[in-house]
Amino acid sequence: MSSPVVALEDVALTLTGNAGPVKVLEGVSLKVAAGETVGLVGPSGSGKSSLLMLIGGLETATAGRVEVLGQELTAMDEDALARFRRGRVGVVFQSFHLIPTMTAVENVATPLEIAGEADAFDRATDELAAVGLGARLEHYPAELSGGEQQRVALARAAVTRPQLLLADEPTGNLDGATGAAILDVLFGLRDRHGATLLLVTHDAEIARRCDRVVRLRDGTVERFAEAAE
Ligand SMILES: Nc1ncnc2c1ncn2[C@@H]1O[C@H](COP(=O)(O)OP(=O)(O)OP(=O)(O)O)[C@@H](O)[C@H]1O
Ligand SMILES: [Mg+2]
């Protein structure tokens, strides 16, 4: 495999919370090629979200090597990580992380404005229309349903056309028809812009469309399984 977009080598993550240290990930090695779509599955608590956070540079590995888009993240400080992510890595969190004081269109326009793009609001408007939210542009997150907030989060992650998109249960709260629109946006990033996708999902339709499914159990990669036909 020539220069993978994601290369993890024997990665461990231990988080210390209220109840003491927890081995969240251990001995995880994973390579994802450019343009590849990988589904990440596994039981609740197996470490899927934590793995996405590591790859997105939002969490730092306790041990091992994390290389993303040719850069070694383990060696970077917070500022370097923020610069690394900007415009190149899109993240859709499980809990959306929208900015509550900004409307839908302002949330989506923000990464473009940070990148200094002139037509941020027009592009944000188009991106929201693509996820079926053309009529909700001026709503604040608290004035949106859970599934609508999720779609705003996807629009915000997709609007910069990132090379790598990390999405945590992107269709988790959506009905079939809305989920299909989300899949069009996700796979459109791949098909039209060559993006690499890493998708945490329990959705059989998404898993079927992935090139490969990686299964986590108790913080380790359990096995590689080809996506079912
Ligand atoms: N800050 C923390 N301190 C200690 N343990 C944590 C912390 N954050 C997460 N964990 C633990 O790490 C494990 C993995 O969590 P993670 O969120 O990655 O799981 P997941 O596979 O995404 O689960 P789900 O399908 O429920 O979203 C869990 O057992 C969780 O309790
Ligand atoms: Mg999770």
mmCIF file of C-alpha atoms and ligand atoms in Angstrom:
data_model
loop_
_atom_site.group_PDB
_atom_site.id
_atom_site.type_symbol
_atom_site.label_atom_id
_atom_site.label_comp_id
_atom_site.label_asym_id
_atom_site.label_seq_id
_atom_site.Cartn_x
_atom_site.Cartn_y
_atom_site.Cartn_z
ATOM 1 C CA MET A 1 0.000 0.000 0.000
ATOM 2 C CA SER A 2 1.619 3.307 -1.051
ATOM 3 C CA SER A 3 1.572 6.128 1.530
ATOM 4 C CA PRO A 4 -1.609 5.328 3.442
ATOM 5 C CA VAL A 5 -3.781 8.220 4.630
ATOM 6 C CA VAL A 6 -3.991 6.642 8.078
ATOM 7 C CA ALA A 7 -1.251 4.452 9.568
ATOM 8 C CA LEU A 8 -1.543 3.324 13.177
ATOM 9 C CA GLU A 9 1.175 1.160 14.697
ATOM 10 C CA ASP A 10 0.611 -0.637 17.963
ATOM 11 C CA VAL A 11 -1.403 2.235 19.390
ATOM 12 C CA ALA A 12 -2.544 2.313 23.001
ATOM 13 C CA LEU A 13 -4.765 4.824 24.741
ATOM 14 C CA THR A 14 -5.244 4.918 28.490
ATOM 15 C CA LEU A 15 -7.658 7.512 29.864
ATOM 16 C CA THR A 16 -7.813 8.368 33.511
ATOM 17 C CA GLY A 17 -11.224 9.350 34.733
ATOM 18 C CA ASN A 18 -13.020 9.565 38.038
ATOM 19 C CA ALA A 19 -12.768 5.802 38.522
ATOM 20 C CA GLY A 20 -9.035 5.611 37.719
ATOM 21 C CA PRO A 21 -7.148 4.616 34.562
ATOM 22 C CA VAL A 22 -8.969 2.726 31.792
ATOM 23 C CA LYS A 23 -7.210 0.948 28.938
ATOM 24 C CA VAL A 24 -9.400 2.221 26.130
ATOM 25 C CA LEU A 25 -7.271 0.987 23.199
ATOM 26 C CA GLU A 26 -4.389 -1.463 23.104
ATOM 27 C CA GLY A 27 -2.198 -2.831 20.313
ATOM 28 C CA VAL A 28 -4.221 -1.230 17.531
ATOM 29 C CA SER A 29 -2.574 -1.296 14.106
ATOM 30 C CA LEU A 30 -4.493 -0.100 11.079
ATOM 31 C CA LYS A 31 -3.725 1.243 7.611
ATOM 32 C CA VAL A 32 -6.236 3.048 5.427
ATOM 33 C CA ALA A 33 -5.360 3.825 1.800
ATOM 34 C CA ALA A 34 -6.195 7.049 -0.042
ATOM 35 C CA GLY A 35 -9.764 6.972 -1.307
ATOM 36 C CA GLU A 36 -10.632 3.933 0.763
ATOM 37 C CA THR A 37 -13.859 3.763 2.790
ATOM 38 C CA VAL A 38 -13.594 1.841 6.037
ATOM 39 C CA GLY A 39 -16.489 0.984 8.324
ATOM 40 C CA LEU A 40 -15.618 0.799 12.005
ATOM 41 C CA VAL A 41 -17.930 -1.450 14.005
ATOM 42 C CA GLY A 42 -17.963 -3.044 17.437
ATOM 43 C CA PRO A 43 -19.953 -3.114 20.665
ATOM 44 C CA SER A 44 -20.639 -0.052 22.797
ATOM 45 C CA GLY A 45 -17.521 0.864 24.766
ATOM 46 C CA SER A 46 -15.147 -1.012 22.444
ATOM 47 C CA GLY A 47 -13.226 2.179 21.618
ATOM 48 C CA LYS A 48 -14.636 3.295 18.237
ATOM 49 C CA SER A 49 -15.124 6.970 19.116
ATOM 50 C CA SER A 50 -11.778 7.045 20.910
ATOM 51 C CA LEU A 51 -10.047 5.686 17.804
ATOM 52 C CA LEU A 52 -11.616 8.417 15.655
ATOM 53 C CA MET A 53 -10.485 11.045 18.158
ATOM 54 C CA LEU A 54 -6.898 9.747 17.952
ATOM 55 C CA ILE A 55 -6.922 9.792 14.153
ATOM 56 C CA GLY A 56 -8.426 13.296 14.152
ATOM 57 C CA GLY A 57 -5.700 14.505 16.510
ATOM 58 C CA LEU A 58 -8.239 15.286 19.234
ATOM 59 C CA GLU A 59 -6.809 12.737 21.635
ATOM 60 C CA THR A 60 -3.144 11.773 22.099
ATOM 61 C CA ALA A 61 -2.013 8.155 22.088
ATOM 62 C CA THR A 62 -0.399 6.820 25.256
ATOM 63 C CA ALA A 63 1.887 4.575 23.185
ATOM 64 C CA GLY A 64 2.487 3.702 19.540
ATOM 65 C CA ARG A 65 2.568 5.705 16.328
ATOM 66 C CA VAL A 66 -0.272 7.665 14.744
ATOM 67 C CA GLU A 67 0.422 8.940 11.227
ATOM 68 C CA VAL A 68 -2.314 10.751 9.319
ATOM 69 C CA LEU A 69 -1.995 12.388 5.874
ATOM 70 C CA GLY A 70 1.752 11.854 6.054
ATOM 71 C CA GLN A 71 2.168 13.574 9.424
ATOM 72 C CA GLU A 72 3.178 12.002 12.695
ATOM 73 C CA LEU A 73 0.581 13.249 15.190
ATOM 74 C CA THR A 74 2.178 11.793 18.284
ATOM 75 C CA ALA A 75 4.914 14.431 18.147
ATOM 76 C CA MET A 76 2.653 17.497 17.686
ATOM 77 C CA ASP A 77 1.475 20.032 20.243
ATOM 78 C CA GLU A 78 -2.091 21.441 20.374
ATOM 79 C CA ASP A 79 -1.425 24.297 17.945
ATOM 80 C CA ALA A 80 0.269 22.054 15.423
ATOM 81 C CA LEU A 81 -2.636 19.609 15.682
ATOM 82 C CA ALA A 82 -5.189 22.362 15.078
ATOM 83 C CA ARG A 83 -3.265 23.514 11.996
ATOM 84 C CA PHE A 84 -2.989 19.927 10.778
ATOM 85 C CA ARG A 85 -6.767 19.371 11.002
ATOM 86 C CA ARG A 86 -7.839 22.659 9.468
ATOM 87 C CA GLY A 87 -9.634 22.057 6.190
ATOM 88 C CA ARG A 88 -8.026 18.652 5.656
ATOM 89 C CA VAL A 89 -9.741 16.478 8.235
ATOM 90 C CA GLY A 90 -13.495 16.663 8.779
ATOM 91 C CA VAL A 91 -14.917 15.218 11.970
ATOM 92 C CA VAL A 92 -18.567 14.443 12.725
ATOM 93 C CA PHE A 93 -18.808 13.720 16.441
ATOM 94 C CA GLN A 94 -21.311 11.385 18.034
ATOM 95 C CA SER A 95 -22.607 14.346 20.046
ATOM 96 C CA PHE A 96 -22.402 16.865 17.153
ATOM 97 C CA HIS A 97 -20.537 19.681 19.019
ATOM 98 C CA LEU A 98 -22.375 22.495 17.250
ATOM 99 C CA ILE A 99 -21.785 26.012 18.525
ATOM 100 C CA PRO A 100 -25.040 26.866 20.351
ATOM 101 C CA THR A 101 -24.869 30.636 19.782
ATOM 102 C CA MET A 102 -24.515 30.275 16.021
ATOM 103 C CA THR A 103 -27.267 29.497 13.518
ATOM 104 C CA ALA A 104 -27.046 26.425 11.290
ATOM 105 C CA VAL A 105 -25.561 28.374 8.382
ATOM 106 C CA GLU A 106 -23.070 30.143 10.671
ATOM 107 C CA ASN A 107 -21.953 26.806 12.107
ATOM 108 C CA VAL A 108 -21.347 25.403 8.636
ATOM 109 C CA ALA A 109 -19.669 28.570 7.340
ATOM 110 C CA THR A 110 -17.214 28.738 10.247
ATOM 111 C CA PRO A 111 -14.514 26.368 8.932
ATOM 112 C CA LEU A 112 -14.571 28.184 5.573
ATOM 113 C CA GLU A 113 -14.297 31.566 7.257
ATOM 114 C CA ILE A 114 -11.380 30.332 9.347
ATOM 115 C CA ALA A 115 -9.756 29.246 6.085
ATOM 116 C CA GLY A 116 -10.339 32.777 4.723
ATOM 117 C CA GLU A 117 -12.685 31.754 1.915
ATOM 118 C CA ALA A 118 -14.766 34.570 0.432
ATOM 119 C CA ASP A 119 -17.979 32.712 -0.433
ATOM 120 C CA ALA A 120 -18.343 30.936 2.930
ATOM 121 C CA PHE A 121 -22.060 31.661 3.407
ATOM 122 C CA ASP A 122 -23.077 30.684 -0.127
ATOM 123 C CA ARG A 123 -21.191 27.409 0.146
ATOM 124 C CA ALA A 124 -22.579 26.736 3.623
ATOM 125 C CA THR A 125 -26.095 27.354 2.271
ATOM 126 C CA ASP A 126 -25.527 24.887 -0.578
ATOM 127 C CA GLU A 127 -24.107 22.289 1.796
ATOM 128 C CA LEU A 128 -27.102 22.565 4.124
ATOM 129 C CA ALA A 129 -29.435 22.223 1.142
ATOM 130 C CA ALA A 130 -27.567 19.031 0.197
ATOM 131 C CA VAL A 131 -28.420 17.502 3.576
ATOM 132 C CA GLY A 132 -32.058 18.627 3.272
ATOM 133 C CA LEU A 133 -31.850 21.634 5.582
ATOM 134 C CA GLY A 134 -32.345 24.479 3.113
ATOM 135 C CA ALA A 135 -35.344 25.622 5.199
ATOM 136 C CA ARG A 136 -33.455 25.628 8.527
ATOM 137 C CA LEU A 137 -30.537 27.947 7.765
ATOM 138 C CA GLU A 138 -31.325 30.492 10.473
ATOM 139 C CA HIS A 139 -32.212 28.006 13.223
ATOM 140 C CA TYR A 140 -30.016 27.743 16.291
ATOM 141 C CA PRO A 141 -28.978 24.188 17.306
ATOM 142 C CA ALA A 142 -31.535 24.218 20.169
ATOM 143 C CA GLU A 143 -34.220 24.896 17.540
ATOM 144 C CA LEU A 144 -33.274 21.799 15.530
ATOM 145 C CA SER A 145 -34.173 18.140 16.058
ATOM 146 C CA GLY A 146 -31.416 15.662 16.936
ATOM 147 C CA GLY A 147 -31.246 14.345 13.382
ATOM 148 C CA GLU A 148 -31.173 17.908 12.004
ATOM 149 C CA GLN A 149 -28.289 18.829 14.323
ATOM 150 C CA GLN A 150 -26.491 15.732 13.114
ATOM 151 C CA ARG A 151 -26.967 16.846 9.502
ATOM 152 C CA VAL A 152 -25.619 20.332 10.298
ATOM 153 C CA ALA A 153 -22.555 18.645 11.846
ATOM 154 C CA LEU A 154 -22.036 16.621 8.675
ATOM 155 C CA ALA A 155 -22.469 19.701 6.467
ATOM 156 C CA ARG A 156 -19.878 21.522 8.592
ATOM 157 C CA ALA A 157 -17.422 18.628 8.258
ATOM 158 C CA ALA A 158 -18.002 18.220 4.512
ATOM 159 C CA VAL A 159 -18.074 21.859 3.410
ATOM 160 C CA THR A 160 -14.274 22.240 3.254
ATOM 161 C CA ARG A 161 -14.004 19.082 1.085
ATOM 162 C CA PRO A 162 -11.619 17.375 3.543
ATOM 163 C CA GLN A 163 -9.171 14.740 2.354
ATOM 164 C CA LEU A 164 -10.133 12.595 5.315
ATOM 165 C CA LEU A 165 -13.613 12.454 6.836
ATOM 166 C CA LEU A 166 -14.116 10.826 10.231
ATOM 167 C CA ALA A 167 -17.781 10.328 11.078
ATOM 168 C CA ASP A 168 -19.233 8.781 14.232
ATOM 169 C CA GLU A 169 -22.605 7.139 13.540
ATOM 170 C CA PRO A 170 -23.505 9.676 10.820
ATOM 171 C CA THR A 171 -26.938 8.133 10.220
ATOM 172 C CA GLY A 172 -27.606 7.107 13.834
ATOM 173 C CA ASN A 173 -30.616 9.375 14.386
ATOM 174 C CA LEU A 174 -32.052 9.467 10.899
ATOM 175 C CA ASP A 175 -34.926 7.854 9.028
ATOM 176 C CA GLY A 176 -34.266 5.924 5.838
ATOM 177 C CA ALA A 177 -34.842 8.753 3.346
ATOM 178 C CA THR A 178 -32.784 11.318 5.289
ATOM 179 C CA GLY A 179 -30.075 8.731 5.893
ATOM 180 C CA ALA A 180 -29.894 8.179 2.133
ATOM 181 C CA ALA A 181 -29.275 11.914 1.578
ATOM 182 C CA ILE A 182 -26.480 11.775 4.162
ATOM 183 C CA LEU A 183 -24.913 8.794 2.416
ATOM 184 C CA ASP A 184 -24.986 10.752 -0.853
ATOM 185 C CA VAL A 185 -23.053 13.578 0.801
ATOM 186 C CA LEU A 186 -20.551 11.168 2.398
ATOM 187 C CA PHE A 187 -19.915 9.047 -0.661
ATOM 188 C CA GLY A 188 -20.022 12.156 -2.874
ATOM 189 C CA LEU A 189 -16.949 13.395 -0.976
ATOM 190 C CA ARG A 190 -15.228 10.189 -1.948
ATOM 191 C CA ASP A 191 -16.492 9.889 -5.506
ATOM 192 C CA ARG A 192 -16.172 13.544 -6.533
ATOM 193 C CA HIS A 193 -13.300 14.704 -4.338
ATOM 194 C CA GLY A 194 -11.319 11.501 -3.670
ATOM 195 C CA ALA A 195 -11.821 11.697 0.099
ATOM 196 C CA THR A 196 -10.920 8.845 2.413
ATOM 197 C CA LEU A 197 -13.792 7.931 4.746
ATOM 198 C CA LEU A 198 -13.683 6.309 8.155
ATOM 199 C CA LEU A 199 -17.207 5.715 9.388
ATOM 200 C CA VAL A 200 -18.300 4.349 12.745
ATOM 201 C CA THR A 201 -21.597 2.675 12.042
ATOM 202 C CA HIS A 202 -24.154 0.110 13.039
ATOM 203 C CA ASP A 203 -25.985 0.728 9.779
ATOM 204 C CA ALA A 204 -25.838 -2.362 7.550
ATOM 205 C CA GLU A 205 -26.375 -0.212 4.439
ATOM 206 C CA ILE A 206 -23.280 1.871 5.197
ATOM 207 C CA ALA A 207 -21.211 -1.188 6.083
ATOM 208 C CA ARG A 208 -22.246 -2.767 2.778
ATOM 209 C CA ARG A 209 -21.000 0.252 0.844
ATOM 210 C CA CYS A 210 -17.640 0.344 2.637
ATOM 211 C CA ASP A 211 -14.596 -1.221 0.989
ATOM 212 C CA ARG A 212 -13.731 -2.892 4.276
ATOM 213 C CA VAL A 213 -15.072 -3.292 7.788
ATOM 214 C CA VAL A 214 -12.818 -3.173 10.859
ATOM 215 C CA ARG A 215 -14.227 -4.578 14.067
ATOM 216 C CA LEU A 216 -13.157 -3.448 17.517
ATOM 217 C CA ARG A 217 -13.661 -5.425 20.704
ATOM 218 C CA ASP A 218 -12.427 -4.363 24.131
ATOM 219 C CA GLY A 219 -10.080 -1.798 22.618
ATOM 220 C CA THR A 220 -8.384 -4.039 20.066
ATOM 221 C CA VAL A 221 -8.987 -4.776 16.389
ATOM 222 C CA GLU A 222 -10.808 -8.074 16.463
ATOM 223 C CA ARG A 223 -10.629 -8.994 12.828
ATOM 224 C CA PHE A 224 -10.795 -7.650 9.320
ATOM 225 C CA ALA A 225 -13.880 -8.605 7.400
ATOM 226 C CA GLU A 226 -14.652 -7.734 3.824
ATOM 227 C CA ALA A 227 -17.915 -5.853 3.475
ATOM 228 C CA ALA A 228 -20.748 -8.183 2.552
ATOM 229 C CA GLU A 229 -21.972 -8.027 -1.036
HETATM 230 N N1 LIG B 1 -12.311 10.212 29.863
HETATM 231 C C1 LIG B 1 -12.426 8.887 30.067
HETATM 232 N N2 LIG B 1 -11.890 8.319 31.172
HETATM 233 C C2 LIG B 1 -11.973 6.993 31.375
HETATM 234 N N3 LIG B 1 -12.562 6.132 30.523
HETATM 235 C C3 LIG B 1 -13.113 6.629 29.411
HETATM 236 C C4 LIG B 1 -13.076 8.034 29.120
HETATM 237 N N4 LIG B 1 -13.705 8.220 27.941
HETATM 238 C C5 LIG B 1 -14.104 7.000 27.521
HETATM 239 N N5 LIG B 1 -13.765 6.039 28.404
HETATM 240 C C6 LIG B 1 -14.031 4.588 28.272
HETATM 241 O O1 LIG B 1 -13.408 4.147 27.091
HETATM 242 C C7 LIG B 1 -14.150 3.092 26.497
HETATM 243 C C8 LIG B 1 -14.318 3.339 25.002
HETATM 244 O O2 LIG B 1 -15.147 4.461 24.809
HETATM 245 P P1 LIG B 1 -15.626 4.887 23.340
HETATM 246 O O3 LIG B 1 -16.432 6.133 23.501
HETATM 247 O O4 LIG B 1 -14.436 4.964 22.449
HETATM 248 O O5 LIG B 1 -16.532 3.648 22.923
HETATM 249 P P2 LIG B 1 -17.435 3.415 21.616
HETATM 250 O O6 LIG B 1 -16.970 2.156 20.972
HETATM 251 O O7 LIG B 1 -17.441 4.642 20.787
HETATM 252 O O8 LIG B 1 -18.886 3.158 22.243
HETATM 253 P P3 LIG B 1 -20.359 3.587 21.723
HETATM 254 O O9 LIG B 1 -20.739 2.604 20.649
HETATM 255 O O10 LIG B 1 -21.204 3.419 22.945
HETATM 256 O O11 LIG B 1 -20.307 4.990 21.256
HETATM 257 C C9 LIG B 1 -15.460 3.036 27.267
HETATM 258 O O12 LIG B 1 -15.440 1.881 28.082
HETATM 259 C C10 LIG B 1 -15.493 4.290 28.099
HETATM 260 O O13 LIG B 1 -16.128 4.085 29.329
HETATM 261 MG MG MG B 2 -18.879 6.024 20.378
#
